Short mmCIF file of C-alpha atoms and ligand atoms in Angstrom, two decimals:
data_model
loop_
_atom_site.label_atom_id
_atom_site.label_comp_id
_atom_site.label_asym_id
_atom_site.label_seq_id
_atom_site.Cartn_x
_atom_site.Cartn_y
_atom_site.Cartn_z
CA MET O 1 13.69 26.66 33.31
CA SER O 2 11.33 23.69 31.93
CA THR O 3 13.18 21.24 29.10
CA PRO O 4 11.15 20.81 25.72
CA PRO O 5 9.09 17.76 25.16
CA ASP O 6 11.25 15.36 23.24
CA PRO O 7 9.31 14.85 19.59
CA GLU O 8 10.68 11.34 18.75
CA THR O 9 9.78 10.07 22.79
CA ALA O 10 6.39 11.35 22.96
CA SER O 11 5.23 10.29 18.98
CA GLY O 12 6.31 7.56 19.91
CA GLY O 13 4.27 7.27 23.31
CA ALA O 14 1.55 7.95 21.23
CA ALA O 15 2.38 5.29 18.28
CA ALA O 16 2.75 3.19 21.15
CA ARG O 17 -0.82 3.07 22.63
CA LEU O 18 -2.07 3.33 19.46
CA LYS O 19 -0.64 0.25 18.38
CA ALA O 20 -1.72 -1.22 21.18
CA ALA O 21 -4.97 -0.34 20.96
CA ALA O 22 -5.33 -1.31 17.08
CA HIS O 23 -3.17 -4.86 18.38
CA ALA O 24 -5.81 -6.18 21.17
CA ALA O 25 -8.83 -4.90 18.25
CA ILE O 26 -7.18 -7.66 15.89
CA GLU O 27 -6.54 -10.12 19.12
CA ARG O 28 -9.87 -10.37 20.71
CA ARG O 29 -10.86 -11.08 16.09
CA ALA O 30 -7.98 -13.45 15.99
CA ALA O 31 -9.94 -16.35 15.53
CA GLU O 32 -11.89 -14.99 13.19
CA ILE O 33 -9.67 -13.60 10.74
CA ALA O 34 -7.21 -16.84 10.95
CA ALA O 35 -11.17 -18.75 10.28
CA LEU O 36 -11.46 -15.99 7.22
CA SER O 37 -8.21 -16.57 5.33
CA ASP O 38 -9.37 -21.28 6.00
CA GLU O 39 -12.49 -20.00 4.21
CA LEU O 40 -10.90 -18.11 0.89
CA MET O 41 -8.43 -21.05 0.79
CA HIS O 42 -11.33 -22.93 0.08
CA LEU O 43 -12.68 -20.76 -2.30
CA PRO O 44 -10.23 -20.38 -5.34
CA GLU O 45 -11.25 -18.93 -8.56
CA PRO O 46 -8.61 -17.34 -10.88
CA GLY O 47 -7.95 -14.22 -11.82
CA TYR O 48 -10.66 -11.07 -13.02
CA ALA O 49 -13.33 -13.72 -11.95
CA GLU O 50 -12.54 -13.91 -7.93
CA THR O 51 -16.59 -12.37 -7.81
CA ALA O 52 -17.09 -14.71 -4.84
CA THR O 53 -13.33 -13.99 -2.60
CA ALA O 54 -14.57 -10.44 -3.76
CA ALA O 55 -17.61 -10.36 -2.54
CA ARG O 56 -16.45 -12.37 1.12
CA PHE O 57 -14.20 -9.72 1.36
CA SER O 58 -16.81 -6.76 1.12
CA ALA O 59 -18.75 -8.41 3.75
CA TRP O 60 -16.05 -8.06 5.97
CA LEU O 61 -15.61 -4.73 5.43
CA ARG O 62 -19.71 -3.77 4.97
CA GLU O 63 -19.76 -4.90 8.54
CA LEU O 64 -17.07 -2.89 9.74
CA GLY O 65 -19.14 0.53 8.43
CA LEU O 66 -16.97 1.29 5.79
CA PRO O 67 -18.48 2.14 2.27
CA GLN O 68 -16.46 1.09 -0.45
CA ARG O 69 -16.14 0.34 -3.54
CA THR O 70 -16.84 -2.74 -6.12
CA GLY O 71 -15.73 -3.87 -9.10
CA LEU O 72 -12.71 -2.30 -10.20
CA ALA O 73 -11.12 -4.08 -12.95
CA HIS O 74 -13.99 -6.55 -12.74
CA THR O 75 -13.65 -7.92 -9.49
CA GLY O 76 -11.47 -5.52 -7.37
CA VAL O 77 -12.66 -3.93 -3.98
CA LYS O 78 -11.45 -0.31 -2.04
CA ALA O 79 -12.16 1.31 1.27
CA VAL O 80 -11.10 3.88 3.18
CA LEU O 81 -10.62 4.27 7.00
CA GLN O 82 -10.33 8.21 7.35
CA GLY O 83 -7.81 9.97 9.90
CA ARG O 84 -7.55 13.25 10.88
CA GLY O 85 -6.93 15.88 8.03
CA ASP O 86 -5.65 15.14 4.27
CA GLY O 87 -2.25 13.02 5.47
CA PRO O 88 -0.37 10.33 3.50
CA ARG O 89 -2.81 7.75 2.16
CA ILE O 90 -1.43 4.40 2.90
CA ALA O 91 -2.49 1.58 1.03
CA LEU O 92 -3.15 -1.79 2.06
CA VAL O 93 -3.01 -4.82 -0.77
CA GLY O 94 -4.21 -8.13 -0.55
CA GLU O 95 -4.88 -10.35 -3.96
CA LEU O 96 -7.86 -12.19 -4.71
CA ASP O 97 -7.16 -14.94 -7.07
CA GLY O 98 -6.23 -18.12 -6.96
CA LEU O 99 -3.24 -20.00 -10.33
CA VAL O 100 -4.47 -22.39 -12.08
CA LEU O 101 -3.05 -25.91 -11.15
CA PRO O 102 -5.31 -28.74 -11.40
CA GLU O 103 -3.23 -30.41 -9.83
CA HIS O 104 -3.65 -28.86 -6.17
CA PRO O 105 -5.29 -30.58 -3.76
CA LEU O 106 -8.04 -27.83 -3.21
CA ALA O 107 -8.26 -26.77 -6.95
CA ASP O 108 -11.48 -26.17 -8.26
CA ALA O 109 -12.94 -28.81 -10.48
CA ALA O 110 -14.61 -25.94 -12.55
CA THR O 111 -11.77 -23.81 -12.77
CA GLY O 112 -8.68 -25.65 -11.69
CA ALA O 113 -7.94 -22.68 -9.43
CA ALA O 114 -6.16 -23.29 -6.52
CA HIS O 115 -4.36 -21.17 -3.49
CA ALA O 116 -0.97 -22.16 -4.05
CA CYS O 117 0.11 -18.92 -4.03
CA GLY O 118 -1.09 -18.13 -0.18
CA HIS O 119 -3.54 -14.83 -1.82
CA HIS O 120 -6.15 -16.13 0.70
CA ALA O 121 -4.20 -15.22 4.01
CA GLN O 122 -2.64 -11.80 2.12
CA LEU O 123 -6.57 -10.57 2.16
CA ALA O 124 -7.35 -11.87 5.44
CA ALA O 125 -4.96 -9.92 6.68
CA VAL O 126 -5.60 -6.97 5.03
CA ALA O 127 -9.69 -7.57 6.89
CA GLY O 128 -7.31 -8.46 9.89
CA ALA O 129 -5.48 -4.91 10.17
CA ALA O 130 -8.63 -3.10 9.02
CA VAL O 131 -10.54 -4.35 12.13
CA GLY O 132 -6.93 -2.54 14.44
CA LEU O 133 -6.67 0.27 12.39
CA ARG O 134 -10.19 1.67 12.65
CA GLU O 135 -9.79 1.61 16.88
CA ALA O 136 -7.09 4.22 15.94
CA MET O 137 -7.68 6.37 12.77
CA SER O 138 -8.82 9.75 14.97
CA GLU O 139 -5.56 10.21 16.30
CA LEU O 140 -3.65 9.65 12.99
CA ASP O 141 -2.83 11.79 10.27
CA GLY O 142 -3.87 10.67 7.06
CA SER O 143 -6.09 7.55 5.82
CA VAL O 144 -5.66 4.17 4.59
CA ALA O 145 -6.80 2.51 1.45
CA LEU O 146 -8.18 -1.06 2.14
CA ILE O 147 -7.75 -2.66 -1.43
CA ALA O 148 -8.49 -5.67 -3.27
CA ALA O 149 -7.12 -6.74 -6.28
CA PRO O 150 -8.14 -8.75 -9.14
CA ALA O 151 -5.74 -11.18 -11.49
CA GLU O 152 -2.20 -11.40 -9.82
CA GLU O 153 -1.50 -14.61 -11.45
CA LEU O 154 -0.65 -14.75 -14.61
CA GLY O 155 -3.37 -16.02 -16.78
CA ASP O 156 -4.28 -16.93 -20.49
CA VAL O 157 -2.50 -14.22 -22.11
CA ASP O 158 -3.76 -14.99 -25.76
CA PRO O 159 -5.91 -12.85 -25.42
CA HIS O 160 -4.25 -10.35 -24.44
CA LEU O 161 -1.56 -10.83 -27.13
CA ASP O 162 -4.64 -11.04 -29.75
CA ALA O 163 -5.86 -8.08 -28.72
CA GLY O 164 -4.54 -5.75 -31.75
CA SER O 165 -5.94 -8.45 -33.80
CA PRO O 166 -10.11 -8.51 -35.09
CA LYS O 167 -10.42 -10.16 -32.31
CA GLY O 168 -10.23 -7.61 -30.23
CA PRO O 169 -9.80 -7.15 -26.73
CA PRO O 170 -9.65 -9.61 -24.11
CA ARG O 171 -12.94 -9.39 -22.85
CA THR O 172 -15.59 -7.19 -23.50
CA GLY O 173 -18.31 -6.27 -20.71
CA ASP O 174 -21.99 -5.99 -20.14
CA GLY O 175 -22.44 -2.23 -19.36
CA SER O 176 -22.45 -2.41 -16.23
CA GLU O 177 -19.88 -0.79 -13.03
CA GLY O 178 -16.22 -2.41 -13.57
CA SER O 179 -17.25 -4.19 -17.00
CA GLU O 180 -15.36 -2.84 -19.46
CA ALA O 181 -12.76 -4.62 -21.25
CA VAL O 182 -9.68 -5.50 -19.23
CA GLU O 183 -6.70 -4.09 -20.98
CA PHE O 184 -3.29 -5.76 -19.37
CA PRO O 185 -2.77 -9.23 -18.25
CA VAL O 186 -2.99 -8.69 -14.60
CA GLY O 187 -4.31 -7.09 -11.94
CA LYS O 188 -2.83 -3.89 -10.43
CA ALA O 189 -1.61 -2.77 -13.72
CA GLU O 190 -5.60 -2.13 -14.92
CA LEU O 191 -6.01 -1.02 -11.36
CA LEU O 192 -3.06 1.82 -11.88
CA ARG O 193 -4.99 2.49 -15.34
CA ILE O 194 -8.40 2.83 -13.37
CA GLY O 195 -7.47 5.42 -11.58
CA ALA O 196 -7.60 3.10 -8.67
CA PHE O 197 -4.38 4.58 -6.80
CA ASP O 198 -4.52 7.91 -7.87
CA ASP O 199 -5.58 8.45 -4.56
CA VAL O 200 -2.81 6.59 -2.82
CA HIS O 201 0.84 7.04 -1.46
CA MET O 202 2.69 4.22 -1.06
CA ALA O 203 1.31 0.26 -0.81
CA LEU O 204 1.68 -2.63 1.53
CA LEU O 205 1.35 -6.55 0.95
CA ALA O 206 2.25 -8.78 2.76
CA HIS O 207 2.88 -12.43 0.41
CA THR O 208 2.62 -15.22 1.89
CA GLY O 209 6.20 -17.20 2.26
CA ARG O 210 7.23 -20.71 0.82
CA GLY O 211 7.50 -23.69 3.43
CA GLY O 212 10.39 -23.35 5.62
CA GLY O 213 10.62 -19.69 5.32
CA PRO O 214 11.58 -17.59 8.24
CA ARG O 215 7.88 -16.01 9.76
CA PHE O 216 8.81 -12.53 7.97
CA SER O 217 11.64 -11.76 5.53
CA VAL O 218 11.61 -9.19 2.64
CA ALA O 219 13.82 -9.36 -0.94
CA ASP O 220 14.45 -6.00 -1.98
CA THR O 221 13.98 -7.04 -5.73
CA LEU O 222 12.15 -9.10 -7.62
CA ASN O 223 12.14 -10.02 -11.69
CA GLY O 224 9.76 -8.79 -13.66
CA SER O 225 8.74 -10.69 -16.98
CA LEU O 226 7.68 -11.04 -20.73
CA VAL O 227 6.06 -13.48 -22.71
CA LEU O 228 6.66 -14.30 -26.59
CA ARG O 229 4.79 -15.91 -28.70
CA ALA O 230 6.14 -16.83 -32.01
CA ARG O 231 4.12 -18.39 -34.53
CA PHE O 232 5.51 -20.05 -37.57
CA THR O 233 3.72 -21.04 -40.05
CA GLY O 234 5.12 -23.08 -43.29
CA ARG O 235 3.46 -25.58 -45.75
CA SER O 236 2.09 -29.19 -45.94
CA ALA O 237 3.10 -31.91 -47.82
CA HIS O 238 3.48 -35.25 -48.05
CA ALA O 239 5.78 -36.48 -45.62
CA GLY O 240 6.69 -40.29 -47.34
CA SER O 241 6.55 -39.08 -50.75
CA SER O 242 7.00 -34.96 -51.17
CA PRO O 243 7.98 -33.88 -48.15
CA TRP O 244 11.11 -31.36 -49.87
CA LEU O 245 7.44 -29.50 -51.07
CA GLY O 246 6.36 -29.05 -47.58
CA VAL O 247 7.71 -25.72 -44.91
CA ASN O 248 7.78 -27.74 -41.87
CA ALA O 249 7.24 -25.31 -39.52
CA LEU O 250 7.34 -27.34 -36.47
CA LYS O 251 11.05 -27.81 -36.74
CA ALA O 252 11.10 -24.06 -37.14
CA ALA O 253 10.12 -23.70 -33.72
CA THR O 254 12.05 -26.47 -32.50
CA THR O 255 15.12 -24.72 -34.20
CA ALA O 256 14.36 -21.39 -32.56
CA ALA O 257 13.92 -23.04 -29.33
CA HIS O 258 17.72 -24.32 -29.51
CA ALA O 259 18.77 -21.12 -31.20
CA LEU O 260 17.77 -19.28 -28.18
CA ASP O 261 18.77 -22.09 -25.53
CA ALA O 262 22.38 -21.74 -27.39
CA GLN O 263 22.49 -17.95 -26.40
CA ARG O 264 21.86 -18.09 -22.59
CA ASP O 265 25.66 -17.34 -21.41
CA ALA O 266 25.50 -14.64 -23.93
CA LEU O 267 22.92 -12.87 -21.41
CA PRO O 268 24.61 -11.54 -18.50
CA GLU O 269 24.60 -12.90 -15.37
CA SER O 270 23.49 -9.96 -13.49
CA ASP O 271 20.86 -9.92 -15.74
CA GLY O 272 18.87 -12.30 -13.49
CA VAL O 273 17.46 -14.16 -16.65
CA ARG O 274 15.17 -16.64 -16.32
CA ILE O 275 13.96 -18.18 -19.35
CA ASN O 276 11.00 -20.93 -20.02
CA TYR O 277 9.16 -21.75 -23.27
CA LEU O 278 6.29 -24.17 -24.33
CA LEU O 279 6.22 -25.96 -28.21
CA SER O 280 3.44 -27.15 -29.04
CA GLY O 281 2.50 -28.04 -32.99
CA ASP O 282 -0.47 -28.51 -35.10
CA GLU O 283 -2.82 -31.04 -35.20
CA GLY O 284 -2.12 -32.80 -37.91
CA GLY O 285 -1.68 -36.52 -38.70
CA LEU O 286 1.80 -37.77 -38.77
CA GLY O 287 1.56 -38.91 -42.79
CA SER O 288 1.74 -34.34 -43.21
CA VAL O 289 4.49 -31.85 -42.84
CA PRO O 290 3.39 -30.08 -39.75
CA SER O 291 2.43 -26.58 -41.32
CA ALA O 292 1.64 -24.66 -37.91
CA ALA O 293 3.76 -24.11 -34.35
CA VAL O 294 3.95 -21.94 -31.68
CA LEU O 295 6.49 -20.92 -29.27
CA ARG O 296 5.38 -19.47 -26.25
CA THR O 297 8.53 -18.06 -24.20
CA MET O 298 8.38 -16.49 -20.77
CA VAL O 299 11.24 -14.44 -19.98
CA ARG O 300 11.69 -13.28 -17.03
CA ALA O 301 14.73 -10.44 -15.93
CA ASN O 302 15.99 -7.91 -12.99
CA SER O 303 15.11 -4.38 -15.57
CA VAL O 304 13.48 -3.38 -18.21
CA GLU O 305 16.96 -2.57 -20.00
CA ALA O 306 17.88 -6.69 -19.31
CA LEU O 307 14.21 -8.07 -20.37
CA GLN O 308 14.68 -6.09 -24.01
CA ARG O 309 17.62 -7.42 -23.85
CA ALA O 310 16.43 -10.74 -23.32
CA ARG O 311 13.59 -10.25 -25.41
CA ASP O 312 15.54 -9.54 -28.44
CA VAL O 313 17.34 -13.19 -28.35
CA ALA O 314 14.31 -14.94 -28.39
CA THR O 315 13.07 -12.22 -31.44
CA ARG O 316 16.30 -12.83 -33.10
CA SER O 317 16.02 -16.68 -32.81
CA ALA O 318 12.80 -17.24 -34.20
CA ARG O 319 13.96 -15.62 -36.85
CA ALA O 320 16.47 -17.42 -36.91
CA GLY O 321 14.37 -20.66 -36.97
CA ALA O 322 12.65 -19.28 -39.84
CA LEU O 323 14.54 -17.82 -42.05
CA ALA O 324 16.27 -21.38 -42.02
CA PHE O 325 13.10 -23.44 -43.19
CA GLY O 326 11.99 -20.57 -45.68
CA ALA O 327 8.81 -20.38 -42.76
CA ARG O 328 7.29 -17.38 -42.11
CA VAL O 329 7.00 -15.87 -38.53
CA GLN O 330 5.03 -13.68 -36.55
CA THR O 331 5.97 -12.43 -32.74
CA ASP O 332 3.87 -11.04 -30.32
CA THR O 333 5.46 -9.42 -26.91
CA LEU O 334 3.33 -8.79 -23.91
CA LEU O 335 4.68 -6.85 -21.18
CA ALA O 336 3.24 -9.24 -18.29
CA TYR O 337 5.13 -7.68 -15.05
CA LEU O 338 7.30 -5.00 -14.20
CA PRO O 339 10.69 -5.75 -11.97
CA LEU O 340 9.99 -4.65 -8.12
CA SER O 341 12.32 -2.74 -6.23
CA SER O 342 10.73 -2.06 -2.58
CA ALA O 343 10.81 1.43 -0.49
CA PRO O 344 13.95 0.62 2.17
CA ALA O 345 12.61 2.85 4.14
CA LEU O 346 9.21 1.73 4.09
CA ASP O 347 9.87 -2.26 4.19
CA ASP O 348 12.66 -0.12 7.33
CA VAL O 349 8.99 0.58 9.51
CA VAL O 350 7.19 -2.56 8.49
CA ALA O 351 10.18 -5.28 9.85
CA ARG O 352 10.61 -2.92 12.40
CA ASN O 353 6.68 -3.83 13.58
CA ALA O 354 6.96 -7.44 12.41
CA ARG O 355 10.42 -7.80 14.39
CA ALA O 356 8.07 -6.54 17.03
CA VAL O 357 5.33 -9.41 16.46
CA VAL O 358 7.53 -12.53 15.32
CA GLY O 359 10.98 -11.82 16.97
CA ASP O 360 14.13 -11.25 15.07
CA ALA O 361 14.40 -14.32 12.26
CA GLY O 362 14.19 -13.16 8.43
CA ALA O 363 14.27 -10.09 8.44
CA ALA O 364 17.68 -9.53 6.02
CA ARG O 365 17.97 -7.44 3.22
CA GLY O 366 19.75 -8.16 0.44
CA ARG O 367 18.00 -10.91 -1.44
CA HIS O 368 16.63 -11.16 -5.15
CA LEU O 369 13.41 -13.64 -6.10
CA GLY O 370 13.25 -14.85 -9.85
CA ALA O 371 9.58 -15.28 -9.19
CA CYS O 372 7.30 -11.88 -10.61
CA SER O 373 4.45 -10.01 -9.04
CA ASP O 374 2.77 -6.87 -10.18
CA MET O 375 3.29 -5.07 -6.94
CA GLY O 376 6.18 -4.16 -9.62
CA ASP O 377 4.94 -2.53 -11.61
CA LEU O 378 2.86 -0.01 -8.44
CA GLY O 379 6.25 0.16 -7.55
CA HIS O 380 7.26 2.32 -10.39
CA VAL O 381 4.90 5.07 -9.36
CA MET O 382 4.83 5.01 -5.70
CA PRO O 383 7.18 3.02 -2.95
CA VAL O 384 5.61 -0.56 -2.03
CA SER O 385 7.37 -2.46 0.47
CA HIS O 386 6.01 -6.88 -0.23
CA PRO O 387 7.31 -8.92 2.78
CA TYR O 388 7.27 -12.61 3.03
CA THR O 389 4.95 -14.24 6.13
CA GLY O 390 5.31 -17.73 7.30
CA GLY O 391 2.69 -19.80 7.72
CA ALA O 392 3.01 -22.55 4.72
CA ASP O 393 4.29 -25.62 4.10
CA GLY O 394 5.52 -26.38 0.12
CA ASP O 395 6.72 -24.95 -3.01
CA HIS O 396 4.88 -21.75 -3.95
CA HIS O 397 2.88 -23.16 -7.85
CA SER O 398 3.05 -26.32 -6.76
CA PRO O 399 0.53 -29.02 -5.81
CA ASP O 400 2.04 -29.13 -2.50
CA TYR O 401 1.96 -25.41 -1.92
CA ARG O 402 -0.97 -24.65 1.71
CA VAL O 403 -1.14 -22.76 4.63
CA ARG O 404 -1.42 -24.75 7.71
CA ASP O 405 -0.60 -21.97 10.17
CA HIS O 406 -3.31 -19.09 9.69
CA ARG O 407 -2.26 -17.30 12.87
CA ALA O 408 1.08 -17.33 10.94
CA ALA O 409 0.72 -16.30 7.13
CA ALA O 410 -2.90 -13.57 7.88
CA VAL O 411 -3.21 -12.17 11.95
CA GLU O 412 1.33 -11.73 12.25
CA PRO O 413 1.20 -9.72 9.29
CA ALA O 414 -2.07 -7.87 10.19
CA LEU O 415 -0.35 -7.19 13.66
CA TYR O 416 2.58 -5.53 11.77
CA LEU O 417 0.39 -4.40 8.49
CA ALA O 418 -1.38 -2.63 10.93
CA GLY O 419 1.57 -0.82 13.14
CA ALA O 420 3.52 0.12 10.44
CA VAL O 421 0.38 2.16 9.25
CA VAL O 422 0.18 3.55 12.72
CA ASP O 423 4.23 4.04 12.81
CA LEU O 424 3.63 6.13 9.62
CA LEU O 425 1.15 8.24 10.82
CA ALA O 426 1.25 9.26 13.91
CA ASP O 427 3.24 12.61 14.60
CA GLY O 428 1.34 14.63 11.85
CA ALA O 429 2.37 11.54 9.44
CA ALA O 430 6.39 12.08 9.93
CA GLY O 431 7.28 8.36 9.20
CA ALA O 432 5.30 8.51 5.79
CA ARG O 433 6.84 11.34 4.70
CA ARG O 434 9.99 10.57 5.77
CA VAL O 435 8.99 7.65 3.19
CA LEU O 436 8.08 9.64 0.35
CA ALA O 437 10.99 11.63 1.08
CA GLN O 438 13.61 8.99 0.92
CA SER O 439 11.67 7.15 -1.77
CA PRO O 440 10.23 9.44 -5.05
CA PRO O 441 8.45 7.86 -7.19
CA ARG O 442 10.17 7.15 -10.72
CA LEU O 443 7.50 7.53 -13.18
CA SER O 444 3.80 9.21 -13.27
CA VAL O 445 1.34 6.83 -13.85
CA PRO O 446 0.59 8.17 -17.73
CA GLN O 447 4.37 7.53 -17.65
CA TYR O 448 4.18 4.51 -16.37
CA LEU O 449 1.49 2.97 -19.02
CA ALA O 450 3.58 4.68 -21.40
CA LEU O 451 6.14 2.03 -21.20
CA ARG O 452 4.08 -0.74 -20.49
CA ARG O 453 1.92 -0.28 -23.78
CA GLY O 454 5.90 1.02 -24.86
CA MET O 455 6.79 -3.30 -24.49
CA ASN O 456 4.46 -4.73 -26.41
CA ARG O 457 4.98 -4.98 -30.34
CA ARG O 458 3.76 -7.43 -33.09
CA GLU O 459 6.42 -8.03 -35.72
CA ILE O 460 6.27 -10.29 -39.07
CA TRP O 461 8.87 -11.75 -40.06
CA GLU O 462 8.88 -13.93 -43.98
CA GLU O 463 11.65 -14.44 -46.18
CA GLN O 464 11.23 -12.19 -49.38
ZN1 ZN Q 501 2.22 -16.54 -7.45
ZN1 ZN Q 502 1.30 -14.57 -5.06
#
């Protein structure tokens, strides 16, 4: 009597062989992958303007013989590695942009952009994973989308806050593909809007970690965030002879800021709220009562409901400042990022592969990070995983942040991302189907777009 083959063993054998082939191909070009990460680190560009970075990534894919689309949401790039049949499609995502941080030693002199978040290494990791997966696709049941995404960092939000004003939308293109107006301040939201993820079932992105962190870790959740801009309008008057004839807009704004600070304890600890604000007055002289002031507040929290609670406090505080002084205030709210919840089943596949590459360190789950990512937006419409790599020194978004070890930041994630894709798509894509069954999307793309647009609002308050 013969024993039927054990499916686990059979698929494990095929997956192990395909992974070995993918890893060998990546290792053969490891020096080039590390060099690409280093090259891109010295080429920082701000969001939606990453033309040279996108061109470099595109050239790498062209050399691999992959057809591609470019100019998605201005600078995005997408190529597909096709396997057998029409199984699930997995996106490997790399971010294109630096953030504006002029004091960073590698900042671009003209734009102030610097790779103080390590996105250059992500892109090199995706380029490296493509090299490996090309060797395995003919035996994988599905396909892989390689996506370079623009504008993960939040840039100048004023054009987006003004989108409903006569100034019009933030960008107006020249009519060529990808140059159309951008609706959203972050790139993955924009890629979702234009349908670039419509054929994708799940997405992986390995983000460069902070200095001193492990060579691999996963966080369960990240905060979402919104921006609330309060424009106060008062009335100028002589600050010495007749200040009582004026309405001091700057003091109305500082009163609003105090009201907001005084209510921090009133927001539940479990909401994970972070509040950061900037205050600016008009450019009038010290001799006059200031007639204009702007309070820009970024509110971060770990759920849409928590963001709404914090937004309501910030809005009430702005009105309180205006009320106290008889000023007028216009508040504009813009959703920046949705909170991220990664898919545990997908994290498990990535973590298993990462452990095989970097060892056991830091694969623990159960963490919430106060930062934000537009992978949170993607995570509302499909399962996502957003692990962190090693290889960097310093803190994210600070002048001392820098990738020193491009193997840890780019080559190692290339190895484990490729390994994860093999595990997901081998054996009839049973692994991917399991992830999809365990992590159903919370929203369709139209529902997501409605949620995002519904969070934006303009309100005007003045004493009648
Ligand atoms: Zn960042
Ligand atoms: Zn980042």
